[in-house]
Coordinates of C-alpha atoms in Angstrom, one line a residue:
X16 CA 82.8 141.4 151.4
X17 CA 85.2 144.1 151.0
X18 CA 88.5 144.3 148.9
X19 CA 91.1 146.3 150.0
X20 CA 94.3 147.2 147.9
X21 CA 97.3 149.1 149.5
X22 CA 99.8 150.9 147.5
X23 CA 102.6 153.6 147.9
X24 CA 105.2 151.8 149.8
X25 CA 108.7 151.9 148.7
X26 CA 112.3 152.6 150.2
X27 CA 112.8 156.1 151.6
X28 CA 115.6 157.6 153.7
X29 CA 115.4 158.4 157.4
X30 CA 113.6 161.8 157.8
X31 CA 111.6 161.3 154.5
X32 CA 107.9 161.0 153.9
X33 CA 105.6 158.5 152.2
X34 CA 101.8 158.1 151.6
X35 CA 100.2 155.1 151.6
X36 CA 96.6 154.5 150.0
X37 CA 94.2 151.7 150.5
X38 CA 91.4 151.4 147.9
X39 CA 88.3 149.8 149.1
X40 CA 85.5 148.1 146.8
X41 CA 82.6 146.1 147.5
X42 CA 80.1 146.9 150.4
X43 CA 79.5 150.4 151.4
X44 CA 82.8 152.0 152.2
X45 CA 81.1 154.6 154.3
X46 CA 79.9 152.2 157.0
X47 CA 83.4 150.8 157.7
X48 CA 86.1 152.0 160.0
X49 CA 89.4 151.8 158.6
X50 CA 92.9 150.8 160.3
X51 CA 96.4 150.8 159.2
X52 CA 98.7 148.1 160.8
X53 CA 102.2 147.2 160.3
X54 CA 104.2 144.1 160.9
X55 CA 108.1 144.0 161.0
X56 CA 110.2 140.8 160.5
X57 CA 109.9 138.9 163.5
X58 CA 107.3 141.1 165.4
X59 CA 103.6 140.7 165.9
X60 CA 101.3 143.0 163.8
X61 CA 100.6 146.2 165.5
X62 CA 98.2 149.1 165.1
X63 CA 99.2 152.2 163.6
X64 CA 96.4 154.3 163.1
X65 CA 92.5 154.1 162.7
X66 CA 89.7 156.2 161.4
X67 CA 85.9 155.9 162.3
X68 CA 83.3 155.3 159.5
X69 CA 82.4 159.0 159.5
X70 CA 86.0 160.2 159.4
X71 CA 85.2 162.2 162.7
X72 CA 87.3 160.1 164.9
X73 CA 90.9 159.2 164.8
X74 CA 93.4 157.1 166.7
X75 CA 97.2 156.8 166.7
X76 CA 99.8 154.7 168.2
X77 CA 102.0 156.5 170.4
X78 CA 105.0 155.7 168.3
X79 CA 103.4 157.6 165.3
X80 CA 101.6 160.4 166.9
X81 CA 102.3 163.6 165.5
X82 CA 104.1 162.1 162.4
X83 CA 101.6 160.1 160.7
X84 CA 98.1 161.2 159.5
X85 CA 95.1 159.0 158.7
X86 CA 92.5 160.3 156.3
X87 CA 89.8 159.1 154.2
X88 CA 88.2 160.1 150.7
X89 CA 84.6 159.0 150.5
X90 CA 84.3 160.2 146.8
X91 CA 87.5 157.8 146.0
X92 CA 86.6 155.0 148.5
X93 CA 90.4 155.3 149.7
X94 CA 91.9 155.6 153.0
X95 CA 95.3 157.3 153.2
X96 CA 98.2 157.1 155.7
X97 CA 100.6 160.2 155.4
X98 CA 104.0 159.3 156.9
X99 CA 106.4 161.9 157.6
X100 CA 109.8 162.2 159.7
X101 CA 110.3 158.3 159.0
X102 CA 112.8 156.6 160.7
X103 CA 114.4 152.9 160.4
X104 CA 112.1 151.6 163.1
X105 CA 109.1 152.1 160.7
X106 CA 110.1 149.8 158.4
X107 CA 107.6 147.0 158.1
X108 CA 104.8 145.8 155.9
X109 CA 101.9 148.0 156.3
X110 CA 98.3 146.6 156.2
X111 CA 94.9 148.4 156.0
X112 CA 92.0 146.7 157.3
X113 CA 88.2 147.2 157.6
X114 CA 85.4 146.7 160.2
X115 CA 82.0 148.2 160.8
X116 CA 81.5 151.5 162.4
X117 CA 84.3 152.0 164.9
X118 CA 88.0 151.7 164.7
X119 CA 89.8 149.3 167.2
X120 CA 93.4 148.5 168.0
X121 CA 93.1 144.9 168.1
X122 CA 93.9 143.2 164.7
X123 CA 91.4 140.3 165.4
X124 CA 88.7 143.0 165.5
X125 CA 88.9 143.6 161.7
X126 CA 87.2 141.6 159.1
X127 CA 88.8 142.6 155.9
X128 CA 92.5 142.8 155.3
X129 CA 94.7 144.0 152.3
X130 CA 97.7 142.2 150.9
X131 CA 100.1 144.9 152.3
X132 CA 102.8 147.1 151.1
X133 CA 106.2 147.3 152.2
X134 CA 108.1 150.4 153.7
X135 CA 111.7 150.4 154.1
X136 CA 113.3 153.3 155.7
X137 CA 117.1 153.5 155.4
X138 CA 119.3 155.2 157.8

């Protein structure tokens, strides 16, 4: 089992920044790829960013490329999502998820999920 706890969400004005954190516990963190997903009201959960088990490979949705950065700290068993130049379309509940080895854009490929943290971007 892997337990994931997100934090760092909140209310921010358009153009602002936030950093989300996802703290992992349980099985060997370094074996797991991590993904960030988001779900806006009335919409399906969508891929935002992913990072491989080693941290050597990252992937981003086109909508956030150049604005968001995913990273991981093995000493802290934590994955981060640095979000900049936020706009109201980024408003959603953000979830982190874990799966073995390589990241994937499909939510159903992930075995473990956090409870989510809400991000609201005001215009």
